[in-house]
Amino acid sequence: MLELSGVEAGYGSVRVLKGVSLRVGPGEAVALIGANGAGKTTTLRVVHGLLEPSAGQVRFRGSTLAGVPTEARVALGMGHVPEGRQVFSRLTVRENLRLGAYTRRDAAGVREDLERVLEVFPRLRERLRQKGGTLSGGEQQMLAMGRALMGRPSLLLLDEPSMGLAPLVVEQIFRVIAEIHRAGTAVLLVEQNAYLALELCSRAYVLTTGSVVAEGAARDLLVREEIRAAYLGG
Amino acid sequence: MSGAEVLAQQLVNGLTLGSVIALVAIGYTMVYGIIGLINFAHGDLYMLGAFAALSLIGVSGLAPGDGAAATWGTLAWVLVLVMAFTGGLNVLIERWAYRPLRRAQPLAPLITAIGVSFILQNLGMLWGALPLEVMGTNAVAPKSFPDLIPRVDLLSRMGLATGVRVTTKDLFVMGLTVPLMLGLHLFVTRTRLGTAMRATSQNREAARMVGIPADRVIAVTFLIGGALAGAGALVRGLFFNTIVFNMGYGAGLQAFTAAVVGGIGSIPGAMLGGLLIGLISALSDHLISARWTPAVLFLILIAVLVFRPRGLLGDPTGQKA
């Protein structure tokens, strides 16, 4: 479904990714873990076309994505729940969600999906007319996820969905991610909280200063000594 | 005329002038809202709109005293063509001058906008030299715009004997500008593309993440802003009956001040700011002197920037609308 090979990228003269290769199979949930500044967010930005790689290739559903703009990648089936949620703070919750379906033309399907998202996140239904910026952090995370789901993605990119949220909310968010994954959507999850990520995903890549230093089945990584020491707090 | 009547008359004049200023101010505020650029060329685009309107009227042969049906029929076409011209030109300017600088530092597009302003002014001078009867013989001299709309005093027609005149011309200006502004408001708040436009101006990257083609939305913003400036230009020509190649500077200053007073980035703010600046200009023309009106406007601009930089309806967080 998604395949990165030898991707290098950076900002200005700063090289952040130094040859990252990874793949996500159809319907697979893959975690990308690593310390702050390892290049996890940058990897997602390259996948979604917000940053052009200086070398290497990104392939999605069998074709290369070179030169394909971000908005067209959404139409191809990518959904992105970005770092810091980035909801439209002065649009209502309903407007935020509807914009998530911007690339779609099937009005009936969009209405159905809106209903489904509101069933998954009942809190959003109570706040449909409220401005996005007035929501709590957890509600904004739900809104960002709901917005991405409105595009009916086949691959969902999630960037630190647990950041800054209370444990109870994190639990709820991860339950929903697991449900989305079970329903057949592929997930590429970037997460500081490696335990959470490895519990949800079947495979994982460990990123250190722009390179993949370990990869494998999540349950194997969970017991590997050096990974426990570095990312799981011993 | 009593003092109250004088004041009331200036209010009428101010509202009429203000609604034209508002049309131009919307172009500044929408462009600033979506790409953070003060488009210094906007006033000059408006000037070219006035030249286009005058040329079209000249070509159509429409003259004062022609019947109402012929006048309105022709003016409707002129309006549509002028709006298409200034809207289309604004899209081309964005495409060729501003889009290539999208990732440059903010000063680069700003200076480019000043350059575009000079180019447009020079185009205005060349346009004034065209061998059209309406352009007269001197390329850079002010051109007289035919006085096509009769100035019938409506109040005295209705039997109200006051010193205040509300004429058919005032009514024409309101009748054109108010529906345009209402239409814009409905477009921005109710339609899918309008919502995408607001989203893009709040957070362009997030807009692209949900699949909104930001470049196309920006082009539509320039199209609308330009078209409204064209409508304003036709209205202004018909109302004041004189246009000149460097009129964009003064009109631009007025409209830009209006946009800042209302809160730059806010469309309702530009409408409110336009009306306020129109009123203040009319009062300053009358109570102080027309020569001092630009100075008064600059003072207001400075006062707003110092004491309330976000303007009347601007967003308190300092973000763009």
Coordinates of N, CA and C in Angstrom, one line a residue, chain B residues 64-196:
Chain B
P64 N -25.5 60.3 -22.2 CA -26.5 60.8 -21.3 C -27.8 61.2 -22.1
G65 N -28.9 60.9 -21.5 CA -30.2 61.2 -22.2 C -30.7 60.1 -22.9
D66 N -30.0 59.0 -23.2 CA -30.5 57.8 -23.8 C -31.6 57.3 -22.9
G67 N -32.6 56.6 -23.4 CA -33.7 56.1 -22.6 C -33.2 55.1 -21.5
A68 N -34.1 55.0 -20.5 CA -33.7 54.2 -19.3 C -33.4 52.7 -19.7
A69 N -34.2 52.2 -20.6 CA -34.0 50.8 -21.0 C -32.6 50.6 -21.6
A70 N -32.3 51.5 -22.6 CA -31.0 51.4 -23.2 C -29.8 51.5 -22.2
T71 N -30.0 52.5 -21.3 CA -28.9 52.8 -20.4 C -28.7 51.6 -19.5
W72 N -29.8 51.1 -18.8 CA -29.6 50.0 -17.9 C -29.1 48.8 -18.6
G73 N -29.7 48.5 -19.8 CA -29.3 47.3 -20.5 C -27.8 47.3 -20.8
T74 N -27.3 48.5 -21.3 CA -25.9 48.6 -21.6 C -25.0 48.5 -20.4
L75 N -25.4 49.2 -19.3 CA -24.6 49.3 -18.1 C -24.5 47.9 -17.5
A76 N -25.6 47.1 -17.6 CA -25.5 45.7 -17.1 C -24.4 44.9 -17.8
W77 N -24.3 45.1 -19.1 CA -23.2 44.4 -19.8 C -21.9 44.9 -19.5
V78 N -21.8 46.3 -19.4 CA -20.5 46.9 -19.0 C -20.1 46.4 -17.6
L79 N -21.0 46.3 -16.7 CA -20.7 45.8 -15.4 C -20.1 44.4 -15.4
V80 N -20.8 43.5 -16.1 CA -20.3 42.1 -16.2 C -18.9 42.1 -16.8
L81 N -18.7 42.8 -17.9 CA -17.4 42.7 -18.6 C -16.3 43.3 -17.8
V82 N -16.6 44.4 -17.1 CA -15.6 45.1 -16.3 C -15.2 44.2 -15.1
M83 N -16.2 43.5 -14.5 CA -15.9 42.6 -13.4 C -15.1 41.4 -13.9
A84 N -15.4 40.9 -15.1 CA -14.6 39.8 -15.6 C -13.2 40.2 -15.9
F85 N -13.1 41.5 -16.4 CA -11.7 42.0 -16.8 C -10.9 42.1 -15.5
T86 N -11.4 42.9 -14.5 CA -10.5 43.1 -13.4 C -10.3 41.8 -12.6
G87 N -11.3 41.0 -12.5 CA -11.2 39.7 -11.8 C -10.2 38.8 -12.5
G88 N -10.3 38.7 -13.8 CA -9.4 37.9 -14.6 C -7.9 38.4 -14.5
L89 N -7.8 39.8 -14.6 CA -6.5 40.4 -14.5 C -5.8 40.1 -13.2
N90 N -6.7 40.2 -12.1 CA -6.1 39.9 -10.8 C -5.7 38.5 -10.6
V91 N -6.4 37.5 -11.3 CA -5.9 36.1 -11.2 C -4.6 36.0 -11.9
L92 N -4.4 36.7 -13.1 CA -3.2 36.6 -13.8 C -2.0 37.2 -13.0
I93 N -2.3 38.3 -12.3 CA -1.3 39.0 -11.5 C -0.8 38.0 -10.4
E94 N -1.8 37.3 -9.8 CA -1.5 36.4 -8.7 C -0.6 35.3 -9.3
R95 N -1.1 34.8 -10.4 CA -0.4 33.6 -11.0 C 1.1 33.9 -11.4
W96 N 1.3 35.1 -12.0 CA 2.6 35.4 -12.5 C 3.5 36.1 -11.5
A97 N 2.9 37.0 -10.6 CA 3.7 37.8 -9.8 C 3.8 37.3 -8.4
Y98 N 2.7 36.8 -7.8 CA 2.8 36.4 -6.4 C 3.0 34.9 -6.1
R99 N 2.4 34.1 -7.0 CA 2.5 32.7 -6.7 C 3.9 32.2 -6.7
P100 N 4.8 32.6 -7.6 CA 6.2 32.2 -7.6 C 6.9 32.5 -6.3
L101 N 6.3 33.5 -5.6 CA 7.0 33.9 -4.4 C 6.4 33.4 -3.1
R102 N 5.5 32.3 -3.3 CA 4.8 31.8 -2.2 C 5.6 31.4 -1.0
R103 N 6.8 30.9 -1.3 CA 7.6 30.4 -0.2 C 8.8 31.4 0.1
A104 N 8.8 32.5 -0.5 CA 9.8 33.5 -0.3 C 9.5 34.2 1.0
Q105 N 10.5 35.0 1.5 CA 10.2 35.8 2.7 C 9.2 36.8 2.4
P106 N 8.4 37.2 3.4 CA 7.2 38.1 3.2 C 7.5 39.4 2.5
L107 N 8.7 39.9 2.7 CA 9.0 41.2 2.0 C 9.0 41.1 0.5
A108 N 9.3 39.9 0.0 CA 9.5 39.8 -1.5 C 8.1 40.0 -2.2
P109 N 7.0 39.4 -1.8 CA 5.8 39.7 -2.5 C 5.3 41.1 -2.3
L110 N 5.6 41.6 -1.1 CA 5.2 43.0 -0.8 C 5.8 44.0 -1.8
I111 N 7.1 43.8 -2.0 CA 7.8 44.7 -2.9 C 7.3 44.5 -4.4
T112 N 7.1 43.2 -4.6 CA 6.5 42.8 -6.0 C 5.2 43.5 -6.2
A113 N 4.4 43.6 -5.1 CA 3.1 44.3 -5.3 C 3.2 45.7 -5.6
I114 N 4.3 46.4 -5.0 CA 4.5 47.8 -5.4 C 4.9 47.9 -6.8
G115 N 5.7 46.9 -7.3 CA 6.1 46.9 -8.7 C 5.0 46.7 -9.6
V116 N 4.1 45.8 -9.2 CA 2.9 45.6 -10.1 C 2.0 46.9 -10.1
S117 N 2.0 47.6 -9.0 CA 1.2 48.8 -8.9 C 1.8 49.8 -10.0
F118 N 3.1 49.9 -10.1 CA 3.7 50.8 -11.1 C 3.4 50.4 -12.5
I119 N 3.5 49.1 -12.7 CA 3.2 48.5 -14.0 C 1.7 48.9 -14.4
L120 N 0.8 48.7 -13.5 CA -0.6 49.0 -13.8 C -0.8 50.5 -14.0
Q121 N -0.2 51.3 -13.3 CA -0.3 52.8 -13.5 C 0.2 53.1 -14.9
N122 N 1.3 52.5 -15.3 CA 1.8 52.8 -16.6 C 0.9 52.3 -17.7
L123 N 0.3 51.1 -17.4 CA -0.7 50.6 -18.4 C -1.9 51.6 -18.5
G124 N -2.3 52.2 -17.3 CA -3.3 53.2 -17.3 C -3.0 54.4 -18.2
M125 N -1.7 54.9 -18.1 CA -1.3 56.0 -19.0 C -1.3 55.6 -20.5
L126 N -0.9 54.4 -20.8 CA -0.9 53.9 -22.2 C -2.4 53.9 -22.6
W127 N -3.2 53.3 -21.8 CA -4.6 53.2 -22.1 C -5.2 54.6 -22.4
G128 N -4.8 55.6 -21.6 CA -5.3 56.9 -21.8 C -4.9 57.5 -23.2
A129 N -3.9 56.9 -23.8 CA -3.4 57.4 -25.1 C -4.1 56.7 -26.3
L130 N -5.0 55.8 -25.9 CA -5.7 55.0 -27.0 C -6.6 56.0 -27.8
P131 N -6.6 55.7 -29.1 CA -7.4 56.6 -30.0 C -8.9 56.4 -29.8
L132 N -9.4 56.6 -28.7 CA -10.9 56.5 -28.4 C -11.4 57.9 -28.1
E133 N -12.6 58.2 -28.5 CA -13.1 59.6 -28.3 C -13.1 59.9 -26.8
V134 N -13.6 58.9 -26.0 CA -13.8 59.1 -24.6 C -12.5 59.4 -23.9
M135 N -11.3 59.1 -24.5 CA -10.0 59.3 -23.8 C -9.5 60.7 -24.0
G136 N -10.1 61.5 -24.9 CA -9.7 62.8 -25.1 C -8.3 62.8 -25.9
T137 N -7.6 64.0 -25.8 CA -6.4 64.1 -26.5 C -5.1 64.0 -25.7
N138 N -5.3 64.2 -24.4 CA -4.1 64.2 -23.5 C -4.1 62.9 -22.7
A139 N -3.1 62.0 -22.9 CA -3.1 60.7 -22.3 C -3.2 60.7 -20.8
V140 N -2.5 61.6 -20.1 CA -2.5 61.5 -18.7 C -3.5 62.5 -18.0
A141 N -4.2 63.2 -18.8 CA -5.2 64.1 -18.1 C -6.4 63.3 -17.6
P142 N -7.1 63.9 -16.6 CA -8.3 63.2 -16.1 C -9.3 63.1 -17.3
K143 N -10.0 62.0 -17.3 CA -11.0 61.7 -18.4 C -12.4 62.0 -17.8
S144 N -13.2 62.6 -18.6 CA -14.6 62.8 -18.0 C -15.4 61.5 -18.4
F145 N -16.1 61.1 -17.4 CA -16.9 59.8 -17.5 C -18.3 60.3 -17.7
P146 N -19.0 59.8 -18.7 CA -20.3 60.3 -19.0 C -21.3 60.2 -17.9
D147 N -22.1 61.2 -17.7 CA -23.0 61.3 -16.6 C -24.3 60.6 -17.0
L148 N -24.3 59.3 -16.9 CA -25.4 58.5 -17.5 C -26.6 58.4 -16.6
I149 N -26.4 58.5 -15.3 CA -27.5 58.3 -14.4 C -28.0 59.6 -13.9
P150 N -29.3 59.9 -14.2 CA -29.9 61.2 -13.8 C -29.9 61.4 -12.3
R151 N -29.7 62.6 -11.9 CA -29.6 62.9 -10.4 C -31.0 63.5 -10.0
V152 N -31.9 62.6 -9.8 CA -33.3 63.0 -9.4 C -33.4 63.0 -7.9
D153 N -33.8 64.1 -7.3 CA -33.9 64.1 -5.8 C -35.2 63.3 -5.4
L154 N -35.0 62.3 -4.7 CA -36.1 61.4 -4.4 C -37.0 62.0 -3.3
L155 N -36.3 62.6 -2.3 CA -37.1 63.1 -1.2 C -38.1 64.2 -1.6
S156 N -37.6 65.2 -2.4 CA -38.5 66.2 -2.8 C -39.6 65.7 -3.8
R157 N -39.2 64.6 -4.6 CA -40.2 63.9 -5.4 C -41.4 63.4 -4.5
M158 N -40.9 62.9 -3.3 CA -42.0 62.3 -2.5 C -42.7 63.4 -1.7
G159 N -42.4 64.7 -1.9 CA -43.0 65.8 -1.3 C -42.4 66.1 0.1
L160 N -41.2 65.7 0.3 CA -40.6 66.0 1.6 C -39.6 67.2 1.3
A161 N -40.0 68.4 1.7 CA -39.2 69.5 1.5 C -38.1 69.7 2.5
T162 N -37.0 69.1 2.3 CA -35.9 69.2 3.2 C -34.7 69.7 2.4
G163 N -33.7 70.1 3.1 CA -32.5 70.5 2.4 C -31.6 69.3 2.0
V164 N -32.0 68.1 2.5 CA -31.2 66.9 2.2 C -31.6 66.3 0.9
R165 N -30.6 66.0 0.1 CA -30.9 65.3 -1.2 C -30.5 63.9 -1.2
V166 N -31.4 63.0 -1.4 CA -31.1 61.6 -1.6 C -31.5 61.3 -3.1
T167 N -30.5 61.1 -3.9 CA -30.8 61.1 -5.4 C -30.9 59.7 -5.9
T168 N -31.3 59.6 -7.2 CA -31.4 58.3 -7.8 C -29.9 57.7 -8.0
K169 N -29.0 58.6 -8.0 CA -27.6 58.2 -8.1 C -27.1 57.5 -6.8
D170 N -27.5 58.1 -5.7 CA -27.2 57.4 -4.4 C -27.8 56.0 -4.4
L171 N -29.1 56.0 -4.8 CA -29.8 54.8 -4.8 C -29.2 53.7 -5.7
F172 N -28.7 54.2 -6.9 CA -28.0 53.3 -7.8 C -26.8 52.7 -7.2
V173 N -26.0 53.5 -6.5 CA -24.8 53.0 -5.8 C -25.1 51.9 -4.8
M174 N -26.1 52.2 -3.9 CA -26.5 51.3 -2.9 C -27.1 50.0 -3.6
G175 N -27.9 50.2 -4.6 CA -28.6 49.1 -5.2 C -27.6 48.1 -5.9
L176 N -26.4 48.6 -6.2 CA -25.4 47.7 -6.8 C -24.5 47.1 -5.7
T177 N -24.1 48.0 -4.8 CA -23.0 47.5 -3.8 C -23.6 46.6 -2.8
V178 N -24.8 46.9 -2.3 CA -25.3 46.1 -1.2 C -25.6 44.7 -1.6
P179 N -26.3 44.4 -2.8 CA -26.4 43.0 -3.2 C -25.1 42.3 -3.4
L180 N -24.1 43.0 -4.0 CA -22.8 42.4 -4.2 C -22.2 41.9 -2.8
M181 N -22.3 42.8 -1.8 CA -21.7 42.4 -0.5 C -22.5 41.3 0.1
L182 N -23.9 41.4 0.0 CA -24.7 40.3 0.6 C -24.3 39.0 -0.1
G183 N -24.2 39.0 -1.4 CA -23.9 37.8 -2.2 C -22.6 37.2 -1.7
L184 N -21.6 38.1 -1.6 CA -20.3 37.7 -1.1 C -20.4 37.0 0.3
H185 N -21.1 37.7 1.1 CA -21.3 37.1 2.5 C -21.9 35.7 2.4
L186 N -22.9 35.6 1.6 CA -23.6 34.2 1.5 C -22.6 33.2 0.9
F187 N -21.9 33.6 -0.1 CA -20.9 32.7 -0.7 C -19.9 32.2 0.3
V188 N -19.4 33.2 1.1 CA -18.3 32.8 2.0 C -18.8 31.9 3.2
T189 N -20.0 32.2 3.6 CA -20.5 31.5 4.8 C -21.3 30.3 4.5
R190 N -21.9 30.2 3.3 CA -22.8 29.1 3.1 C -22.3 28.0 2.1
T191 N -21.4 28.4 1.2 CA -21.0 27.4 0.2 C -19.8 26.6 0.6
R192 N -19.6 25.5 -0.2 CA -18.5 24.6 0.1 C -17.2 25.3 -0.2
L193 N -17.2 26.0 -1.4 CA -16.0 26.7 -1.8 C -15.7 27.9 -0.8
G194 N -16.7 28.6 -0.4 CA -16.5 29.7 0.6 C -16.0 29.2 1.9
T195 N -16.5 28.0 2.3 CA -16.0 27.4 3.6 C -14.5 27.0 3.4
A196 N -14.2 26.5 2.2 CA -12.8 26.1 1.9 C -11.9 27.3 1.9

